[in-house]
Amino acid sequence: MDERAALSVVGDAVSAAGDDCAVIDGLVATTDMLHETTDFPDGTTRYTAGWRAVGASLSDVAAMGAEATAALAIYASPSFEAAEIEAFLDGCLDVCAAVDCEYVGGDLDGHDEFTVSTTAIGRTDAPVYRSGATPGDAICVTGTLGRSGAAIRRFEAGEAERANELFRFEPRIAAGRALAPHASSMMDSSDGLARSLHQLSEASDCGMSVAYADVPVDDAVEAVATNPADIRELAIHFGEDFELVCTVPEESLAAAVETSPVALTPIGTVTDDGVRMDGEALSDRGFTHRSSAAGR
Amino acid sequence: MDERAALSVVGDAVSAAGDDCAVIDGLVATTDMLHETTDFPDGTTRYTAGWRAVGASLSDVAAMGAEATAALAIYASPSFEAAEIEAFLDGCLDVCAAVDCEYVGGDLDGHDEFTVSTTAIGRTDAPVYRSGATPGDAICVTGTLGRSGAAIRRFEAGEAERANELFRFEPRIAAGRALAPHASSMMDSSDGLARSLHQLSEASDCGMSVAYADVPVDDAVEAVATNPADIRELAIHFGEDFELVCTVPEESLAAAVETSPVALTPIGTVTDDGVRMDGEALSDRGFTHRSSAAGR
């Protein structure tokens, strides 16, 4: 069975599964695994790997509107080189420092492929789920989309320094905290904007209608893309950008935009059904291999 | 560099690392990774794998004297079979139910080798560290030692049912909670009794003197061992048993034995220096590949 079908098995067995984080008594928790062959292109530094892996889990904490309490990482590798481990830890520590979270260590493990498993723990008394969107709400995204897609192209071109820079990102903890009182639903864009809209739609039992012209595409995308269709692919479907996608009741929109510490861009409106971009059905296609049960 | 040296790199970089769990504001957290080739012998069921992997992290929570709040697991595999995932989840759910912890899901991940990454989170206002042992304290262990070594032998003999049964264990959460008010130091025996004594000795800057005749060896060991030296190897060095090893001031020993919900056996005394069994230096040798920084 494919991963999406397998996830429904998990959803059936584990009642707490099914959002960016599991929620337990005011705590939120999430865990992710990244691999060299699928997640770290040739040229990814150990510093970027640590930053990005821990950042991915922190992004899930952000998506619940929670503050980040602690993060852990397992560094699994065929060999242990002091310089590599130190660079990796620096990345873990720096991304945590960027969002006022404590990096508390983890585990080392001998493994045939460089693999990183991360966990982040947060706190909130009022988690924001994927399930609260209501027709009429504005659909918004933080920051810009397409950076990770652009990073992949830079890696492919051998431009490792710029690629690594694009591959690191600031988890939207502060934005998530600021938006939580306003947002009716929220998740991160790790599977791509298209998939995120479908997932919010499914969880909230409503539709999503967005305008491509309003989607904030990162400048880095235009610099690497070959044509407009390519730009659209990287911005809408590629994913792995770790921005927040949220819905906000119309009357709270101005306050949400005002309070967000990063640009918050309205891109459309929650509808009764269907996920559409510019009036046409938007394909539910994106970055799926990192999907998960509690932590997708 | 080997794993032990690599761990010291982590210890230098991450101040919270270095005990069974990291401690953050009344929370404790730990993460572990287990692999098919090194941790799950041929014949290990997915149910046992789920139980054991989550149990290993819960054992680290127990070692801090904390209650277990939540556990997560990542199931990474070359393919996803519904029956296997369900069995795995049943194991995760059942081991959590056994210690009153909530299993909250986790992640699925495509990977070339069956690999499980687990996280457990607990709470305590008074964590017990490895560093509090004082000369004169009694050294105690919960339950019996050698079950996992006996399980491996049963797996090797193709006796999978009995092997799986021996490979599952009840994490000592209840015992850890009961012992916490009495214990001066505590850890789990996952690296084997010998290594645990060395680690307590190092963390507490003192010595350990134990008597082999007092070590509670599981009956399952005698049933598979070939001679007395083999019994000793499985009970003292093999490890992976997930019992608690703790030190208790002499005046609290009777209360600790009385309050523990499982057998608590005194096996020796904390000394000024050196780790000795029956007066002879005890080799610092055991199950090392699962060692970690916060979660070892």
XYZ file of C-alpha atoms in Angstrom:
592
model
C 0.000 0.000 0.000
C 1.191 3.553 -0.560
C 2.092 5.953 2.209
C -1.208 7.819 2.164
C -3.184 4.581 2.563
C -0.788 3.482 5.300
C -1.426 6.731 7.131
C -5.122 5.999 7.248
C -4.258 2.750 9.051
C -2.435 4.821 11.649
C -5.320 7.285 11.843
C -7.741 4.440 12.520
C -5.589 3.014 15.321
C -4.341 6.176 17.037
C -6.942 8.727 18.032
C -4.423 11.497 18.718
C -2.906 11.259 15.210
C -3.847 13.453 12.274
C -2.595 17.022 12.689
C 0.810 18.699 12.474
C 1.399 17.699 16.092
C -0.218 15.399 18.588
C -1.815 17.315 21.466
C -1.567 16.072 25.052
C -2.649 18.196 28.036
C -1.300 21.504 26.833
C 1.736 19.891 25.210
C 2.209 19.407 21.492
C 4.708 16.917 20.075
C 5.855 15.850 16.645
C 8.523 13.625 15.143
C 10.046 13.376 11.662
C 12.712 11.401 9.835
C 14.878 12.685 6.979
C 17.265 10.660 4.805
C 20.282 11.506 2.726
C 18.894 9.970 -0.474
C 15.484 11.633 -0.328
C 15.904 14.799 1.721
C 19.506 15.970 1.649
C 20.761 16.584 -1.903
C 24.449 16.291 -2.736
C 26.093 19.385 -1.329
C 23.904 19.737 1.751
C 26.195 20.559 4.653
C 25.810 18.869 8.007
C 25.060 22.323 9.443
C 22.155 22.753 7.015
C 20.986 19.172 7.660
C 20.785 19.817 11.408
C 19.100 23.178 10.923
C 16.586 21.861 8.424
C 15.720 18.603 10.203
C 15.091 20.250 13.560
C 13.416 23.153 11.754
C 10.946 20.794 10.075
C 9.724 19.574 13.455
C 9.664 23.097 14.885
C 7.515 24.089 11.901
C 4.928 21.536 13.017
C 4.933 23.094 16.487
C 4.467 26.505 14.858
C 1.511 25.162 12.889
C -0.314 24.414 16.150
C 0.190 27.999 17.332
C 2.409 26.725 20.140
C 5.603 28.018 21.653
C 8.579 25.700 21.166
C 9.855 24.138 24.390
C 12.477 21.620 23.361
C 13.888 19.760 20.391
C 15.878 16.532 20.039
C 17.609 14.883 17.112
C 19.042 11.471 16.314
C 22.123 11.532 14.088
C 22.422 8.179 12.336
C 25.392 7.672 10.071
C 27.771 5.006 8.745
C 30.629 6.836 10.481
C 31.136 9.533 13.067
C 33.411 12.465 12.233
C 33.839 15.063 14.946
C 33.699 17.999 12.529
C 30.502 16.719 10.922
C 28.788 16.077 14.232
C 29.816 19.492 15.517
C 28.487 21.193 12.363
C 25.256 19.244 12.639
C 24.830 20.218 16.292
C 25.578 23.845 15.471
C 22.727 23.750 12.958
C 20.394 22.198 15.529
C 21.399 24.720 18.176
C 21.153 27.719 15.835
C 17.692 26.934 14.490
C 16.488 26.422 18.055
C 18.066 29.687 19.155
C 16.280 31.459 16.290
C 12.905 30.507 17.787
C 13.744 30.586 21.497
C 13.642 26.806 21.900
C 16.031 24.641 23.900
C 17.980 22.039 21.946
C 18.435 19.212 24.411
C 20.447 16.602 22.535
C 19.312 13.261 21.270
C 21.013 10.145 20.077
C 23.819 8.860 17.877
C 23.267 5.706 15.906
C 25.295 3.624 13.472
C 23.352 3.314 10.220
C 24.070 2.561 6.573
C 22.574 5.833 5.322
C 22.872 9.288 6.871
C 19.482 9.650 8.527
C 18.162 12.246 10.936
C 15.193 11.780 13.198
C 13.911 14.812 15.062
C 11.371 15.563 17.744
C 9.966 18.903 18.848
C 7.832 19.610 21.877
C 5.794 22.755 22.444
C 3.209 24.216 24.723
C -0.099 25.920 24.128
C -3.401 26.117 25.940
C -5.263 26.761 22.681
C -3.892 24.670 19.799
C -5.011 25.577 16.301
C -6.072 22.520 14.323
C -6.569 21.895 10.615
C -10.258 21.409 11.156
C -11.669 24.858 11.982
C -11.940 26.580 8.575
C -15.382 27.991 7.771
C -16.717 29.237 4.412
C -16.012 32.937 4.098
C -12.699 32.829 6.010
C -9.683 34.320 4.276
C -6.894 31.910 3.312
C -3.418 33.274 4.095
C 0.204 32.215 3.877
C 3.236 33.519 5.730
C 6.434 34.558 3.966
C 7.116 33.346 0.455
C 6.854 29.997 -1.321
C 9.311 28.179 -3.528
C 12.595 28.595 -1.660
C 13.175 24.868 -1.199
C 12.383 24.154 -4.843
C 14.856 26.849 -5.824
C 17.383 25.329 -3.432
C 17.090 21.936 -5.136
C 17.821 23.548 -8.505
C 20.864 25.290 -7.048
C 22.094 21.984 -5.604
C 21.629 20.373 -9.018
C 23.644 23.187 -10.561
C 26.438 22.654 -8.050
C 25.854 26.054 -6.412
C 26.061 24.576 -2.955
C 26.547 27.727 -0.904
C 23.470 29.516 -2.225
C 21.542 26.226 -2.149
C 22.343 25.635 1.515
C 21.309 29.191 2.344
C 17.944 28.691 0.616
C 17.536 25.303 2.276
C 17.616 26.788 5.760
C 14.524 28.567 6.980
C 13.214 30.193 10.104
C 10.446 28.068 11.603
C 7.354 30.262 11.950
C 7.004 29.887 15.717
C 6.565 33.615 16.337
C 4.051 33.941 13.505
C 2.161 30.881 14.716
C 1.932 32.357 18.219
C 0.748 35.692 16.838
C -1.779 34.141 14.457
C -3.195 31.557 16.864
C -5.787 33.898 18.434
C -7.057 34.798 14.964
C -6.729 31.653 12.862
C -9.635 29.241 12.475
C -7.338 26.541 11.030
C -3.623 26.260 10.397
C -0.940 23.868 9.130
C 2.488 24.163 7.597
C 3.204 24.068 3.878
C 5.716 21.221 4.054
C 3.801 19.127 1.516
C 3.350 22.105 -0.813
C 0.601 24.719 -0.991
C -1.661 22.559 -3.149
C -1.566 19.594 -0.773
C -1.923 21.880 2.252
C -5.104 23.378 0.820
C -6.475 19.903 0.165
C -5.600 18.784 3.669
C -7.215 21.837 5.306
C -10.228 21.311 3.037
C -10.546 17.685 4.059
C -10.011 18.299 7.777
C -12.447 21.225 7.821
C -14.978 19.689 5.408
C -15.092 22.762 3.214
C -13.627 24.106 -0.017
C -10.702 26.407 -0.818
C -10.544 28.948 -3.624
C -7.282 30.784 -4.247
C -5.826 33.097 -6.868
C -2.404 32.244 -8.239
C -1.591 35.919 -8.797
C -1.880 36.484 -5.042
C 0.500 33.669 -4.058
C 3.735 35.189 -2.739
C 6.385 33.478 -4.855
C 9.946 33.854 -3.616
C 12.327 35.815 -5.843
C 14.697 32.852 -5.706
C 12.249 30.841 -7.804
C 12.294 33.176 -10.769
C 16.062 33.122 -10.716
C 16.171 29.360 -11.317
C 12.942 28.561 -13.161
C 12.884 27.936 -16.887
C 9.379 29.171 -17.665
C 6.111 30.256 -15.993
C 4.822 26.687 -15.636
C 8.047 25.787 -13.878
C 7.680 28.717 -11.490
C 4.175 27.602 -10.696
C 5.289 24.017 -10.089
C 8.013 25.069 -7.659
C 5.785 27.525 -5.815
C 2.548 25.529 -5.601
C 3.424 21.851 -5.684
C 7.044 21.335 -4.753
C 6.590 22.099 -1.089
C 9.091 21.720 1.744
C 8.910 25.438 2.427
C 7.685 25.323 5.998
C 5.559 28.431 5.802
C 2.183 28.541 7.578
C -1.068 28.201 5.676
C -4.012 29.397 7.745
C -7.601 30.512 7.515
C -8.787 33.660 9.284
C -12.351 34.952 9.704
C -12.816 38.068 7.579
C -13.348 40.316 10.609
C -9.979 39.269 12.085
C -7.956 39.538 8.892
C -6.680 43.076 9.403
C -5.609 42.274 12.954
C -3.911 39.068 11.827
C -1.937 40.848 9.095
C -1.011 43.585 11.563
C 0.122 41.234 14.315
C 2.092 38.768 12.190
C 5.862 39.275 12.550
C 6.333 38.118 8.936
C 4.377 39.042 5.828
C 0.939 37.420 5.910
C -0.618 37.312 2.441
C -4.307 36.633 1.749
C -4.519 34.338 -1.282
C -8.192 33.346 -1.345
C -11.362 32.393 0.464
C -12.776 29.301 2.140
C -15.752 27.959 0.169
C -18.323 25.219 0.567
C -16.471 22.599 -1.423
C -13.751 21.942 -3.983
C -10.151 23.114 -4.013
C -9.687 25.581 -6.860
C -7.033 27.944 -8.151
C -8.290 30.661 -10.468
C -11.567 28.787 -10.718
C -10.030 25.505 -11.857
C -9.612 22.328 -9.819
C -6.198 22.315 -8.141
C -4.412 18.973 -8.328
C -3.791 17.297 -4.953
C -0.193 16.694 -5.788
C 2.888 17.622 -3.864
C 5.707 16.470 -1.705
C 4.302 13.375 -0.026
C 7.112 11.232 1.286
C 7.431 13.176 4.497
C 3.740 12.864 5.367
C 3.017 11.461 8.779
C 0.335 10.777 11.287
C 1.125 13.078 14.164
C 3.644 15.271 12.504
C 2.641 15.431 8.878
C 35.807 8.040 15.786
C 33.787 5.465 17.706
C 30.369 6.112 19.145
C 31.572 6.757 22.666
C 34.007 9.415 21.501
C 31.315 10.908 19.277
C 29.015 11.138 22.282
C 31.527 13.269 24.094
C 31.376 15.703 21.163
C 27.625 15.942 21.741
C 28.118 16.318 25.468
C 30.501 19.216 24.892
C 28.044 21.019 22.587
C 24.737 20.361 24.315
C 24.506 21.175 27.988
C 21.225 19.330 28.514
C 22.637 16.049 27.166
C 24.100 13.286 29.282
C 21.425 11.453 31.250
C 18.703 8.946 30.359
C 16.466 11.888 29.415
C 16.916 15.572 28.826
C 15.185 17.668 31.499
C 13.313 20.865 30.593
C 11.058 22.689 33.065
C 9.457 19.673 34.694
C 9.421 17.741 31.428
C 11.731 14.893 30.531
C 12.248 13.751 26.943
C 14.235 11.057 25.189
C 14.594 9.658 21.691
C 16.015 6.398 20.324
C 16.474 4.635 17.005
C 16.384 0.881 16.452
C 17.228 -0.997 13.240
C 16.325 -4.372 11.842
C 19.930 -5.498 11.349
C 21.160 -4.538 14.810
C 18.122 -4.567 17.105
C 15.412 -6.829 15.710
C 16.664 -10.394 15.150
C 15.066 -12.635 12.534
C 11.707 -13.700 13.934
C 10.925 -10.461 15.789
C 7.274 -9.664 15.127
C 6.140 -6.154 14.262
C 4.087 -6.243 17.479
C 7.216 -6.943 19.517
C 9.174 -4.310 17.558
C 6.593 -1.637 18.396
C 6.406 -2.708 22.016
C 10.164 -2.878 22.467
C 11.051 0.328 20.634
C 8.528 2.459 22.492
C 9.358 0.569 25.681
C 13.042 1.479 25.345
C 12.185 5.177 25.401
C 9.688 4.735 28.216
C 12.458 3.003 30.160
C 14.507 6.201 29.918
C 11.560 8.155 31.321
C 11.315 5.603 34.146
C 15.004 6.064 34.892
C 14.374 9.746 35.681
C 11.651 8.801 38.171
C 9.080 10.501 35.950
C 5.560 9.598 34.976
C 5.113 8.879 31.265
C 2.987 11.450 29.440
C 3.188 10.565 25.765
C 5.104 8.464 23.266
C 5.611 8.710 19.515
C 7.186 6.397 16.957
C 8.398 6.639 13.391
C 7.900 3.477 11.350
C 10.377 3.487 8.474
C 10.254 0.599 6.050
C 10.878 -0.327 2.413
C 7.152 -1.152 2.084
C 3.946 -0.596 3.981
C 1.730 -3.585 4.734
C -1.495 -2.863 6.602
C -1.227 -5.973 8.810
C 2.368 -5.149 9.771
C 1.595 -1.525 10.586
C -1.427 -2.541 12.626
C 0.609 -5.093 14.577
C 3.335 -2.510 15.176
C 0.806 0.050 16.398
C -0.805 -2.547 18.658
C 2.595 -3.104 20.248
C 3.102 0.647 20.711
C -0.382 1.074 22.164
C -0.108 -1.937 24.468
C 3.247 -1.002 25.998
C 1.931 2.511 26.604
C -1.267 1.153 28.145
C 0.864 -0.992 30.476
C 2.422 2.126 32.000
C -0.516 4.545 31.737
C 1.034 6.604 28.919
C -0.718 7.977 25.852
C 0.542 6.747 22.491
C -0.015 9.675 20.166
C 1.171 8.425 16.776
C 4.195 9.535 14.863
C 5.369 9.203 11.311
C 5.673 6.778 8.414
C 8.716 6.913 6.233
C 10.011 5.035 3.226
C 13.439 3.592 4.028
C 15.670 0.801 2.781
C 15.880 -0.920 6.174
C 13.107 -1.418 8.724
C 13.953 1.271 11.267
C 12.029 2.575 14.236
C 12.608 5.904 15.898
C 10.795 6.575 19.148
C 10.299 9.475 21.509
C 8.897 9.480 25.028
C 7.940 12.480 27.120
C 7.364 12.458 30.849
C 6.819 14.754 33.780
C 8.446 15.072 37.166
C 9.232 17.892 39.520
C 12.140 15.991 41.009
C 14.110 14.090 38.356
C 16.638 11.535 39.566
C 19.969 11.878 37.760
C 22.921 9.562 37.369
C 25.055 11.887 39.389
C 23.810 11.656 42.981
C 25.376 8.432 44.286
C 27.339 8.793 47.515
C 29.761 6.312 49.112
C 27.844 4.090 51.507
C 24.631 4.038 49.454
C 23.209 0.642 48.567
C 23.217 -0.331 44.855
C 19.958 -1.952 43.742
C 18.365 -3.331 40.599
C 14.705 -3.936 39.800
C 13.397 -7.243 38.457
C 15.808 -9.699 36.880
C 18.637 -9.430 34.363
C 19.385 -11.453 31.269
C 15.958 -11.768 29.603
C 17.027 -10.025 26.409
C 20.184 -12.110 26.137
C 18.058 -15.224 26.593
C 15.669 -13.903 23.938
C 18.498 -13.572 21.418
C 19.497 -17.178 22.007
C 15.880 -18.265 21.471
C 15.718 -16.259 18.244
C 18.938 -17.941 17.101
C 17.391 -21.329 17.873
C 14.311 -20.460 15.835
C 12.061 -20.436 18.900
C 10.372 -17.225 17.857
C 7.322 -17.295 20.081
C 9.238 -17.673 23.335
C 11.884 -15.236 22.051
C 9.317 -12.539 21.310
C 7.788 -13.010 24.735
C 11.193 -12.550 26.393
C 11.922 -9.559 24.143
C 8.948 -7.591 25.425
C 9.267 -6.010 28.842
C 7.310 -3.733 31.120
C 9.026 -0.360 31.340
C 9.680 0.372 35.007
C 7.651 3.578 35.169
C 5.806 2.589 38.346
C 9.010 1.451 40.020
C 10.804 4.628 38.961
C 8.026 6.749 40.445
C 8.092 4.748 43.690
C 11.886 4.800 43.962
C 12.397 8.451 43.028
C 11.912 9.838 46.548
C 14.499 7.374 47.870
C 17.087 7.003 45.109
C 20.242 9.141 45.088
C 20.991 8.179 41.482
C 19.256 6.069 38.855
C 19.516 4.920 35.229
C 18.269 2.011 33.180
C 20.263 -1.121 32.431
C 19.913 -0.901 28.653
C 23.682 -1.017 28.113
C 24.081 -3.892 30.577
C 24.684 -3.905 34.320
C 28.454 -3.539 33.974
C 28.238 -0.448 31.769
C 25.466 1.013 33.939
C 27.656 0.729 37.024
C 30.519 2.419 35.174
C 28.226 5.197 33.980
C 26.775 5.825 37.455
C 30.310 5.750 38.828
C 31.514 8.295 36.288
C 28.512 10.608 36.638
C 28.634 10.477 40.453
C 32.427 10.486 40.733
C 32.530 7.500 43.056
C 33.077 3.758 42.948
C 30.738 0.760 42.824
C 31.276 -2.602 44.511
C 28.827 -5.406 43.815
C 28.554 -9.125 44.514
C 27.730 -11.391 41.595
C 25.904 -13.837 43.862
C 23.421 -11.091 44.708
C 22.604 -10.197 41.077
C 19.073 -11.368 40.260
C 19.596 -13.475 37.118
C 16.432 -14.357 35.218
C 15.510 -18.036 35.069
C 15.322 -17.700 31.287
C 19.105 -17.276 31.192
C 19.922 -20.621 32.790
C 17.587 -22.302 30.343
C 19.633 -21.124 27.335
C 23.157 -20.663 28.688
C 25.866 -23.204 28.035
C 27.981 -22.728 31.171
C 28.417 -20.426 34.190
C 30.598 -17.965 32.270
C 27.903 -17.710 29.625
C 25.249 -17.036 32.268
C 27.403 -14.293 33.686
C 27.969 -12.759 30.251
C 24.259 -12.634 29.472
C 23.314 -11.275 32.898
C 26.084 -8.723 33.434
C 27.289 -7.546 30.033
C 24.712 -8.298 27.371
C 22.291 -5.632 28.485
C 19.134 -4.472 26.733
C 17.075 -5.505 29.756
C 15.607 -2.143 30.676
C 15.587 -2.678 34.398
C 16.453 0.194 36.741
C 19.827 0.417 38.448
C 19.756 2.833 41.351
C 21.581 3.838 44.496
C 19.740 4.346 47.778
C 21.058 5.748 51.049
C 21.294 2.956 53.620
C 18.627 4.521 55.858
C 16.084 4.533 52.979
C 16.781 1.034 51.725
C 14.058 -0.754 53.659
C 11.467 1.827 52.566
C 12.619 1.607 48.948
C 12.369 -2.197 48.909
C 8.988 -1.967 50.567
C 7.559 0.644 48.204
C 8.846 -0.797 44.922
C 6.078 -2.507 42.926
C 8.642 -4.963 41.523
C 11.411 -6.835 43.315
C 14.221 -4.455 44.253
C 17.439 -6.316 44.964
C 20.469 -4.815 46.750
C 23.601 -6.012 44.953
C 26.336 -3.907 46.509
C 27.572 -0.629 47.907
C 28.784 2.696 46.538
C 32.497 3.156 47.291
C 35.074 5.887 46.836
C 36.415 4.666 43.512
C 36.702 1.748 41.121
C 33.963 -0.497 39.750
C 34.369 -3.984 41.172
C 32.500 -7.247 41.228
C 33.509 -9.653 44.011
C 36.525 -7.453 44.612
C 37.835 -7.610 41.037
C 37.739 -4.834 38.443
C 34.569 -5.143 36.379
C 35.126 -4.634 32.663
C 33.348 -1.609 31.174
C 31.946 -3.665 28.353
C 28.379 -4.021 27.188
C 25.796 -3.173 24.639
C 27.047 0.108 23.252
C 25.434 0.776 19.905
C 22.303 2.202 21.436
C 24.211 4.686 23.596
C 23.150 8.281 23.200
C 23.473 11.720 24.619
C 20.055 12.526 26.029
C 18.560 9.104 25.879
C 21.425 6.738 26.460
